[in-house]
Coordinates of N, CA and C in Angstrom, one line a residue:
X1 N 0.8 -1.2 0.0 CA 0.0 0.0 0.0 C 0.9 1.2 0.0
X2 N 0.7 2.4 -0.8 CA 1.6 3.9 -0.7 C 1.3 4.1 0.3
X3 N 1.9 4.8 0.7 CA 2.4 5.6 2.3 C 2.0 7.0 2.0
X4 N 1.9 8.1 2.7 CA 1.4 9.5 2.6 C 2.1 10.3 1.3
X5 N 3.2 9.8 1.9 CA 4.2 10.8 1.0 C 3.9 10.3 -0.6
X6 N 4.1 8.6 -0.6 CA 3.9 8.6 -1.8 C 2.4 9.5 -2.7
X7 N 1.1 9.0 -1.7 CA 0.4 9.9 -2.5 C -0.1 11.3 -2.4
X8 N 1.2 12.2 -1.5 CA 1.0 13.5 -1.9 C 1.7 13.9 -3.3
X9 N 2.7 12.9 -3.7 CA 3.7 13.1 -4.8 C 2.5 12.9 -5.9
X10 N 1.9 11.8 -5.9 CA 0.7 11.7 -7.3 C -0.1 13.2 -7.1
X11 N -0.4 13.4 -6.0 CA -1.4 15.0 -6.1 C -0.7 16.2 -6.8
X12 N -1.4 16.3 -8.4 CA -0.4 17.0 -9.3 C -0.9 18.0 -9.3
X13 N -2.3 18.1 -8.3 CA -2.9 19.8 -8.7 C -3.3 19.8 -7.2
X14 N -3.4 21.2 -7.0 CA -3.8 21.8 -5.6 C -5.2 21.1 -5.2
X15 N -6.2 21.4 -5.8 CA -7.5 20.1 -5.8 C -7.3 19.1 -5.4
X16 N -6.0 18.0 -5.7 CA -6.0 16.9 -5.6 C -5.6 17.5 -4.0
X17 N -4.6 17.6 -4.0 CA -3.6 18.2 -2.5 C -4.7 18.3 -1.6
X18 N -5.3 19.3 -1.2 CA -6.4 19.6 -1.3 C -7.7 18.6 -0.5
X19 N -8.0 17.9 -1.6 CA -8.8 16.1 -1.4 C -7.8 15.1 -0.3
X20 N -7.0 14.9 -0.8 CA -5.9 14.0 0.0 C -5.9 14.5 1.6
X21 N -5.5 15.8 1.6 CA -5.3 16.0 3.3 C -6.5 16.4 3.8
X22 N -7.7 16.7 3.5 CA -9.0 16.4 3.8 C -9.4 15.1 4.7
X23 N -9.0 14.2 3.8 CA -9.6 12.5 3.8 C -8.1 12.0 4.7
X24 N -6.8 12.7 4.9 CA -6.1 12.1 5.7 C -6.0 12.7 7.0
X25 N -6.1 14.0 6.8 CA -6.0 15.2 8.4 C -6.9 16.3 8.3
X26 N -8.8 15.0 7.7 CA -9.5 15.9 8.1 C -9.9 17.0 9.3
X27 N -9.9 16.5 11.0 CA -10.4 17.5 12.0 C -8.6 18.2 12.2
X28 N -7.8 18.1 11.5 CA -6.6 18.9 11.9 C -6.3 20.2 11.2
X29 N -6.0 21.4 11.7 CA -6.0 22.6 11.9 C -5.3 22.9 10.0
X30 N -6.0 23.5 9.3 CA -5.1 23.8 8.3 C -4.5 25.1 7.8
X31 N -5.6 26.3 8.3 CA -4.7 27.6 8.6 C -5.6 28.3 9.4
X32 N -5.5 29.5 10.5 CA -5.9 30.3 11.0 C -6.0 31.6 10.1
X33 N -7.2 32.5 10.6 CA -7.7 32.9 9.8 C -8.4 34.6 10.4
X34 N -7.9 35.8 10.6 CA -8.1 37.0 11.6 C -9.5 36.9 10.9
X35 N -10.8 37.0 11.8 CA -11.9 37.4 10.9 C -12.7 38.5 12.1
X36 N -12.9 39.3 11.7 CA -13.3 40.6 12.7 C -12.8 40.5 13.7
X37 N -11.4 40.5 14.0 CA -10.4 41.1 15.5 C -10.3 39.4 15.8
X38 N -10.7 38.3 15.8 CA -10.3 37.4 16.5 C -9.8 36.1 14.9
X39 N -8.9 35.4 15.8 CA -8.4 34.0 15.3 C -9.3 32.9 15.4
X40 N -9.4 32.5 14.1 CA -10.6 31.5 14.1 C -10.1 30.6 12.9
X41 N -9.7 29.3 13.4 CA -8.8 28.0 13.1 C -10.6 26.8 12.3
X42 N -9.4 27.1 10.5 CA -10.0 26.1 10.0 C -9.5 24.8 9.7
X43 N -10.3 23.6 9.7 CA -9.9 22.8 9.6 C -9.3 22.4 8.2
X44 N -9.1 21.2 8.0 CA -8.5 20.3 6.4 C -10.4 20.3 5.5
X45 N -11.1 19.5 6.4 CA -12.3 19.2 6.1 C -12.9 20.6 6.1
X46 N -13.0 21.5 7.0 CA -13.4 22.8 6.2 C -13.2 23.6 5.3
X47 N -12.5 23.4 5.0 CA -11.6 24.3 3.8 C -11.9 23.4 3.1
X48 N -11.8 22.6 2.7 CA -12.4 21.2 1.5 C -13.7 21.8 0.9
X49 N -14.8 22.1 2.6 CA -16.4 22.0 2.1 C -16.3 23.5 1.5
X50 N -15.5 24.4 2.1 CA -15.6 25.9 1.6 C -15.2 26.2 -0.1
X51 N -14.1 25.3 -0.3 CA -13.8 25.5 -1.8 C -15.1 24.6 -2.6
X52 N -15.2 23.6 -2.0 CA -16.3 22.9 -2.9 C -17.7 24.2 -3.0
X53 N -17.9 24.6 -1.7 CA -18.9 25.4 -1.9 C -19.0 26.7 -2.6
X54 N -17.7 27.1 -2.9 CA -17.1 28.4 -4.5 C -17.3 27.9 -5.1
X55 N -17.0 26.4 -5.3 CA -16.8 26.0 -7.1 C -18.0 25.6 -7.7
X56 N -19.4 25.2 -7.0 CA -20.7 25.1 -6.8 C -21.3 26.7 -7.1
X57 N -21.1 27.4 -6.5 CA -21.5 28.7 -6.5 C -21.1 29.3 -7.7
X58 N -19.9 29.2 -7.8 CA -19.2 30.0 -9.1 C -19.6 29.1 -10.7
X59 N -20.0 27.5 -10.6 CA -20.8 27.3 -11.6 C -22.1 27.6 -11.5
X60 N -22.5 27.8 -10.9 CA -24.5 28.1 -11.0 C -24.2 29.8 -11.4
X61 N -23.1 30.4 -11.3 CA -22.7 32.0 -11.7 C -22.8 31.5 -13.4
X62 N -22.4 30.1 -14.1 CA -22.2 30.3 -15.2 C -21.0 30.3 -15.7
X63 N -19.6 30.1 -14.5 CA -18.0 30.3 -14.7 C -17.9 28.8 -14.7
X64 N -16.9 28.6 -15.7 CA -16.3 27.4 -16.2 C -14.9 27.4 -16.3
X65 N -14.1 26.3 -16.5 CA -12.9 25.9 -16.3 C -12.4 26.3 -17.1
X66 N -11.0 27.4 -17.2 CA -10.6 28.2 -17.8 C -10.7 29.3 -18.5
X67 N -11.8 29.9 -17.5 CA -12.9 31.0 -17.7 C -11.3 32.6 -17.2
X68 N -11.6 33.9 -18.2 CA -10.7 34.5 -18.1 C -10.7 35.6 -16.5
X69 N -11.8 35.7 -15.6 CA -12.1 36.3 -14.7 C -11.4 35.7 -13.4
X70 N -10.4 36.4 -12.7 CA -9.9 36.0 -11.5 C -10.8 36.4 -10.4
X71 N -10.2 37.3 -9.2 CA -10.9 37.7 -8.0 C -11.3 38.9 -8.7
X72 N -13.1 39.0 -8.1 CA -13.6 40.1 -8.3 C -14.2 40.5 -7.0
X73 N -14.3 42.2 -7.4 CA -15.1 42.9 -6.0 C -16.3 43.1 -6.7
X74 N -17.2 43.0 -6.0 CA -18.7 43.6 -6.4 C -18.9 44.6 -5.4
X75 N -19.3 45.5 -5.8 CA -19.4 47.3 -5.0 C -20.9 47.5 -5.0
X76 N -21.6 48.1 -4.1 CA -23.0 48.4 -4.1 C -23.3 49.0 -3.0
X77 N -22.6 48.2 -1.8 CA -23.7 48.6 -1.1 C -24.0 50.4 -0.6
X78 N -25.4 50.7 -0.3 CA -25.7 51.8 -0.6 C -25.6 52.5 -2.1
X79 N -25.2 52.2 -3.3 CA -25.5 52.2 -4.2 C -26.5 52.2 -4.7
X80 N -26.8 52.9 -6.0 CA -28.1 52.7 -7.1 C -28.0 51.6 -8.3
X81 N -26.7 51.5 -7.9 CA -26.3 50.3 -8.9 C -24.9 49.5 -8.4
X82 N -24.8 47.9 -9.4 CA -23.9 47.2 -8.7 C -22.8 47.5 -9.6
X83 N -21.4 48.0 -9.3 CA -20.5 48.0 -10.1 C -19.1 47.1 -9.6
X84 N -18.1 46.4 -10.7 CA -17.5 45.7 -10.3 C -15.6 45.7 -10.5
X85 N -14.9 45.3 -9.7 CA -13.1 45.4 -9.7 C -12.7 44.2 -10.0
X86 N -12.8 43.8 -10.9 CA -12.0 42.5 -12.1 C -10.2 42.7 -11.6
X87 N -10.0 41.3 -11.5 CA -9.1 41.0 -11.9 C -8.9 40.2 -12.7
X88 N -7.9 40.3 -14.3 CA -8.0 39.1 -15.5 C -7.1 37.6 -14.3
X89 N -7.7 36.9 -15.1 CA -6.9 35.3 -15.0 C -5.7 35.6 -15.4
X90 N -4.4 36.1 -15.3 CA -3.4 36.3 -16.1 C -2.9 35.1 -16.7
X91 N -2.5 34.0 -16.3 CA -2.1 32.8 -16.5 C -2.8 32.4 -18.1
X92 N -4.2 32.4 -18.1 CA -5.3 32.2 -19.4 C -5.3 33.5 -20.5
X93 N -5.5 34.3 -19.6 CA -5.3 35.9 -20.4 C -3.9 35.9 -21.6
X94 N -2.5 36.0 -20.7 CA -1.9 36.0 -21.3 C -1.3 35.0 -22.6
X95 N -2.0 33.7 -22.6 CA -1.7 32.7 -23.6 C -2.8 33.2 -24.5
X96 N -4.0 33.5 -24.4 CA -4.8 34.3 -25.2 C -4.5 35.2 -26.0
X97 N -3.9 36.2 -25.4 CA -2.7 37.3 -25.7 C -2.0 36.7 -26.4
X98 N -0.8 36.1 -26.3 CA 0.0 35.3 -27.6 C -0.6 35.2 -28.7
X99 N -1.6 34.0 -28.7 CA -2.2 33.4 -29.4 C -2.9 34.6 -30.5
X100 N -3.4 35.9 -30.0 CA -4.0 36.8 -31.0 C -3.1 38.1 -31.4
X101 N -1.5 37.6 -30.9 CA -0.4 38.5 -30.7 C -0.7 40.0 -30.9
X102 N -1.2 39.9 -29.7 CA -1.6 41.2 -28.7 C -0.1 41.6 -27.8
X103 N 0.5 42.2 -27.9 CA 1.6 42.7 -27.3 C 1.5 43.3 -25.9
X104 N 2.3 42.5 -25.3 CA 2.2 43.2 -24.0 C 2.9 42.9 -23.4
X105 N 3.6 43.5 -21.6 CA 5.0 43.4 -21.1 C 4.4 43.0 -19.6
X106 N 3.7 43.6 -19.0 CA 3.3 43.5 -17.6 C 1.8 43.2 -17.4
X107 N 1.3 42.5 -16.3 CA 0.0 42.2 -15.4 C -0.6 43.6 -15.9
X108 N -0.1 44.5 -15.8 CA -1.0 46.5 -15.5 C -1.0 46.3 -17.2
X109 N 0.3 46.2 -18.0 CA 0.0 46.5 -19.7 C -1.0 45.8 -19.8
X110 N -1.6 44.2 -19.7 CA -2.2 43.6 -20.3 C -3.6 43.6 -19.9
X111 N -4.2 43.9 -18.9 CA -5.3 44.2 -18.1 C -6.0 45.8 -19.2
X112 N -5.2 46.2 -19.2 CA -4.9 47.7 -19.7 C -5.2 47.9 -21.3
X113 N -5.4 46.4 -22.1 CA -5.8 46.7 -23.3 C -7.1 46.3 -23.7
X114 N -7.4 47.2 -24.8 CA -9.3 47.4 -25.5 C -9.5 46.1 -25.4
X115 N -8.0 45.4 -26.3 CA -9.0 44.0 -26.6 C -9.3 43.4 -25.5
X116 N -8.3 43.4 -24.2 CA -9.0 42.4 -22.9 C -10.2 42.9 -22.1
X117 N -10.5 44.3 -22.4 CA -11.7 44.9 -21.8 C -12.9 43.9 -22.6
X118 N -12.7 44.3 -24.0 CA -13.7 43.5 -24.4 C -14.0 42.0 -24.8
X119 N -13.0 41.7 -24.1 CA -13.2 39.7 -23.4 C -13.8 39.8 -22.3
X120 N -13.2 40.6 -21.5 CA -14.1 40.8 -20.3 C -15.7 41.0 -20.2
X121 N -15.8 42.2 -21.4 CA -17.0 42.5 -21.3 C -18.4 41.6 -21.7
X122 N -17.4 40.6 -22.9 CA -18.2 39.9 -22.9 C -18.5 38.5 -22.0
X123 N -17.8 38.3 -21.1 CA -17.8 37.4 -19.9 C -19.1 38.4 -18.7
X124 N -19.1 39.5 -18.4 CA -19.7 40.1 -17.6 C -21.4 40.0 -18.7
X125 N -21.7 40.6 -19.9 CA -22.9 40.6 -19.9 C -23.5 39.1 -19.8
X126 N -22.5 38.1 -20.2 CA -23.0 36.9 -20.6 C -23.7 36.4 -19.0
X127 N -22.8 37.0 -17.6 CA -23.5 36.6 -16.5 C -24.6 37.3 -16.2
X128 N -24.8 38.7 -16.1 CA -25.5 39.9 -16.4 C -26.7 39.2 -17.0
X129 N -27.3 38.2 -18.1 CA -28.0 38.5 -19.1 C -28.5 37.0 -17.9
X130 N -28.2 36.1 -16.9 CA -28.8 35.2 -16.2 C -29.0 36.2 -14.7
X131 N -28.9 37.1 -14.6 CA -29.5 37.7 -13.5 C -30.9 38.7 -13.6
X132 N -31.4 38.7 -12.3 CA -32.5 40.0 -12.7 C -31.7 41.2 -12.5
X133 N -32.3 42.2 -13.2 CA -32.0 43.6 -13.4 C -31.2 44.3 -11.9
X134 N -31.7 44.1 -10.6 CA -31.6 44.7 -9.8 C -30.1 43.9 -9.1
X135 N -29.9 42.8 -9.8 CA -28.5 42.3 -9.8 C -27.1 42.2 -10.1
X136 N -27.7 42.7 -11.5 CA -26.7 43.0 -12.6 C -25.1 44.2 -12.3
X137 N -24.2 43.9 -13.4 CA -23.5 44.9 -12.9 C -23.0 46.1 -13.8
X138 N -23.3 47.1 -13.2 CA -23.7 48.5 -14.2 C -22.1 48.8 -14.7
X139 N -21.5 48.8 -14.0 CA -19.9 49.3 -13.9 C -18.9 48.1 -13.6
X140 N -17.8 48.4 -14.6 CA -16.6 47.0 -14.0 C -15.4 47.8 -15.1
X141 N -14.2 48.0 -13.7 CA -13.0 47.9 -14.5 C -12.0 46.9 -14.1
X142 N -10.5 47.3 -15.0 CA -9.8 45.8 -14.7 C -8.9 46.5 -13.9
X143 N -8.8 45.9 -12.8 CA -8.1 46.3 -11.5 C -6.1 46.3 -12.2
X144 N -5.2 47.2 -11.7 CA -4.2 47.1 -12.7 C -3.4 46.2 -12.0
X145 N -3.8 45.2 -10.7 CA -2.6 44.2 -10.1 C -3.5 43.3 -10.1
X146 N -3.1 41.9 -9.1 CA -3.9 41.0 -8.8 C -4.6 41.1 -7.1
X147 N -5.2 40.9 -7.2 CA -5.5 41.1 -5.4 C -4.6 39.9 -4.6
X148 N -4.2 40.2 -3.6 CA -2.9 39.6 -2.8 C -3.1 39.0 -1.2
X149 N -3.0 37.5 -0.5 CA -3.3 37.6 0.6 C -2.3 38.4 1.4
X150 N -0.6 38.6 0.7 CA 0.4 39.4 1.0 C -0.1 40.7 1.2
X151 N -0.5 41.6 0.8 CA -1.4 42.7 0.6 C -2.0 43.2 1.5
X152 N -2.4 42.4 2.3 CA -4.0 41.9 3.1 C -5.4 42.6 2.6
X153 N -5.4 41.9 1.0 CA -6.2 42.1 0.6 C -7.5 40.6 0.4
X154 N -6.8 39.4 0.7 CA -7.0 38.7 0.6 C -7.4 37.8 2.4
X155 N -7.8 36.8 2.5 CA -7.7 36.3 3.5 C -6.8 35.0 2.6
X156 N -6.0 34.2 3.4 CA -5.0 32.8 3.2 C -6.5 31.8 2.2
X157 N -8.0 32.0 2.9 CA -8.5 31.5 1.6 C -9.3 31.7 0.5
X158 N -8.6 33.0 0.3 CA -8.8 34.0 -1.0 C -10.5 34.7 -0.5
X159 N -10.7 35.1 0.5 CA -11.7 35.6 0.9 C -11.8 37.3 0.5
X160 N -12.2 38.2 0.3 CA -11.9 39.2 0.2 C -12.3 39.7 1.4
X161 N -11.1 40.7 1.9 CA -11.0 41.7 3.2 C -11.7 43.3 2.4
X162 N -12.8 43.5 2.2 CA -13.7 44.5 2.4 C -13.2 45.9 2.6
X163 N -12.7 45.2 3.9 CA -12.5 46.6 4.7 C -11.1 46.9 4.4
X164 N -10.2 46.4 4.0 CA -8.8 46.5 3.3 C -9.1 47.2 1.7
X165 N -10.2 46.7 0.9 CA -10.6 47.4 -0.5 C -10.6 48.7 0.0
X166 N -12.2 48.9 0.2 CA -12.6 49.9 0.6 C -12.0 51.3 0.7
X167 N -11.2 51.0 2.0 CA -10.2 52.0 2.1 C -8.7 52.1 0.7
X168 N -7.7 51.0 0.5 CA -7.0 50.9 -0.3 C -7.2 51.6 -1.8
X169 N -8.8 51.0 -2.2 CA -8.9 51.4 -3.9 C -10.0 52.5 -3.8
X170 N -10.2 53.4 -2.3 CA -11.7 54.4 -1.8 C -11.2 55.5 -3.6
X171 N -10.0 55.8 -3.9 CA -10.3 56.8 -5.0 C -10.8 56.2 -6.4
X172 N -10.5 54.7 -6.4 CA -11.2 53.9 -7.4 C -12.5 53.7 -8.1
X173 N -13.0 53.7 -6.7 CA -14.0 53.1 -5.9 C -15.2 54.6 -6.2
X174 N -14.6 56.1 -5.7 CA -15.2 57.1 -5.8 C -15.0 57.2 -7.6
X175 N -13.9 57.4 -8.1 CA -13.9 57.5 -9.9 C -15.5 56.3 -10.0
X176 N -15.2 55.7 -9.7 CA -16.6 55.0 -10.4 C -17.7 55.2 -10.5
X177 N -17.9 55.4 -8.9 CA -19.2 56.1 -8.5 C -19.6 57.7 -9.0
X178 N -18.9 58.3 -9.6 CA -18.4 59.3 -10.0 C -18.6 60.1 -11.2
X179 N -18.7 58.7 -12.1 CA -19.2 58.5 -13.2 C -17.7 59.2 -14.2
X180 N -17.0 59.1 -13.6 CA -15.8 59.5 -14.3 C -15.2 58.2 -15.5
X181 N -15.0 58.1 -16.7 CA -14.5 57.1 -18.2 C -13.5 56.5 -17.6
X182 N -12.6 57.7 -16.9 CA -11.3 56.8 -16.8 C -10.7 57.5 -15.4
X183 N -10.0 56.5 -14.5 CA -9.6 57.0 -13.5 C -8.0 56.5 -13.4
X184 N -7.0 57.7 -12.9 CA -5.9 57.7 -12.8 C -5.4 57.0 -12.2
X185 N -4.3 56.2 -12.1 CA -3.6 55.5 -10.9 C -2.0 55.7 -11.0
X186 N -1.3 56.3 -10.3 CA 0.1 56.4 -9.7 C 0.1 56.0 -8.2
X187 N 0.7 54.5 -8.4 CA 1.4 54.0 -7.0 C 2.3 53.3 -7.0
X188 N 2.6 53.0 -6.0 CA 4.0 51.8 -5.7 C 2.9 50.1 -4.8
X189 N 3.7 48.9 -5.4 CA 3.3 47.7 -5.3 C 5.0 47.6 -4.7
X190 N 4.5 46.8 -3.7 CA 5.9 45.4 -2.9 C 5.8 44.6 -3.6
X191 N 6.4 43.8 -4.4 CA 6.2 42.8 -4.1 C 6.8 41.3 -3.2
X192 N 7.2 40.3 -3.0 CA 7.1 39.3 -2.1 C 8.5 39.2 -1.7
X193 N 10.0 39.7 -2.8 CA 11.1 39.8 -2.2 C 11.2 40.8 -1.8
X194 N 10.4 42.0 -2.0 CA 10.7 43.4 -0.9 C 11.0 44.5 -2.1
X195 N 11.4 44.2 -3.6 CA 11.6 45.3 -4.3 C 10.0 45.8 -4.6
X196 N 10.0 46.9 -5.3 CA 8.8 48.0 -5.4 C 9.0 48.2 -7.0
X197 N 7.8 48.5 -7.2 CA 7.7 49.1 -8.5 C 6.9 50.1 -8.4
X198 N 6.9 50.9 -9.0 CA 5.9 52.0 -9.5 C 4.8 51.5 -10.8
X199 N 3.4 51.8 -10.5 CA 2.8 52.0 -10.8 C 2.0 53.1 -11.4
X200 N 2.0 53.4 -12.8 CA 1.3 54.9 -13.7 C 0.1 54.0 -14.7
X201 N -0.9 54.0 -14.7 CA -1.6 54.1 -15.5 C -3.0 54.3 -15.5
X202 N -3.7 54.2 -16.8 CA -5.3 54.9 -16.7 C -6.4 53.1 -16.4
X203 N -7.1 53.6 -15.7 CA -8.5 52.3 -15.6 C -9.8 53.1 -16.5
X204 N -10.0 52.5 -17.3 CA -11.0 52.2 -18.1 C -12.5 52.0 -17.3
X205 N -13.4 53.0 -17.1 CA -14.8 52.1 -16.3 C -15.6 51.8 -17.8
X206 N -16.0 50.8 -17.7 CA -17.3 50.1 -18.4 C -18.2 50.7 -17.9
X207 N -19.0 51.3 -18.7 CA -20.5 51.6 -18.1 C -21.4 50.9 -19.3
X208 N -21.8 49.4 -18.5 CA -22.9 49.0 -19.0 C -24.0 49.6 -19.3
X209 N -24.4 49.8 -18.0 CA -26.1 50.5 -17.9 C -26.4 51.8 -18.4
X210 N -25.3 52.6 -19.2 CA -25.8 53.9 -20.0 C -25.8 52.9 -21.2
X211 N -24.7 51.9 -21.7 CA -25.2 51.3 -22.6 C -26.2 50.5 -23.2
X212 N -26.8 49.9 -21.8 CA -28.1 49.5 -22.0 C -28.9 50.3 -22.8
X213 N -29.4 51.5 -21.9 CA -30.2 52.5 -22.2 C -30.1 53.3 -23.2
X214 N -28.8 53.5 -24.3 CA -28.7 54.1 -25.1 C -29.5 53.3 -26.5
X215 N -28.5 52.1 -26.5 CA -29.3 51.1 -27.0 C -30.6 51.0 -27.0
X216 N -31.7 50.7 -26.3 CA -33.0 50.6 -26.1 C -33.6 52.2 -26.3
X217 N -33.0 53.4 -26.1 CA -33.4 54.4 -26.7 C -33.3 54.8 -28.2
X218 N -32.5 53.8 -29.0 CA -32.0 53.8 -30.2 C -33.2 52.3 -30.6
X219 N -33.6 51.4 -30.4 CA -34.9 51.1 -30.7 C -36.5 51.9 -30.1

């Protein structure tokens, strides 16, 4: 019979990884997790049911495997409408990119071009067109990094910290609400060995819902 090690070596994908120490060290602790001021310890078997319950959720959304949409923010509340903070799949994006030799150098250049807005955009109405109206999302641009549990933008199980956006992308966040086409961004990113880069470029807002309406006033 294989021994552990042997079959964490067969687990060639994080899923598998994943399944395995579930079913071997399900009630044992697999990361702690700050959630409103306190430490709260999930298990192997929780974190198992939580991903299965994204990947359940995120198909009944209509998202499929190899679909180009990473972490997204949905913005609303107290809003008149729901507007959205895209991050591309870079991994899929970029071989995309090749493939229609679209030129590009960085995560921000490639997020940053017409044609990936309008992959995106057609990913967004296609979910948009299975919701009701009061669901939908009026606004979405492409965020120019990835969202990071480094960051603490993230929780360790890709949760989004709210309250870390909120404040972090609040001039983003206002450009949108704003009703402003395009909103500036000059900053500096860490990243994981400690060097910095500078960040300069424009974000693009999609405004679906004047498009809607222009359209339907044009029939």
């Amino acid at each position: 019979m294989m021994d552990y090690a042997g079959r964490v070596a067969q687990a060639d994908t994080y899923p598998k990884l994943l399944r395995l120490n579930a079913s071997e060290h399900g009630a044992e602790i697999a990361l702690r997790e700050k959630d409103f001021g306190l430490w709260r310890e999930i298990s192997w078997a929780d974190y198992q049911e939580r991903v299965r319950n994204f990947a359940l959720g995120m198909r009944e959304l209509g998202v499929k495997r190899g679909d180009v949409i990473g972490e997204t923010v949905v913005l609303g509340a107290g809003r008149d409408q729901l507007a959205a903070m895209i991050c591309i799949r870079f991994s899929i994006i970029s071989k995309w990119a090749e493939k229609k030799r679209i030129s590009f150098t960085t995560y921000t250049d490639l997020a940053s071009r017409p044609e990936v807005y309008a992959l995106l955009r057609k990913e967004v109405e296609a979910v948009n067109a299975t919701l009701p109206p009061a669901q939908r999302i009026g606004k979405f641009l492409l965020l120019y990094k990835e969202l990071d549990a480094d960051d603490g933008e993230l929780t360790r199980t890709r949760k989004v910290r709210r309250s870390v956006i909120n404040e972090k992308y609040a001039d983003i966040i206002a450009g949108i609400y704003g009703g402003a086409p395009e909103i500036a961004v000059d900053t500096m990113i860490q990243f994981q060995d400690g060097t910095t880069q500078r960040i300069r470029t424009r974000l693009t807002v999609v405004d679906l819902a004047r498009d809607v309406v222009a359209m339907e006033a044009a029939e």
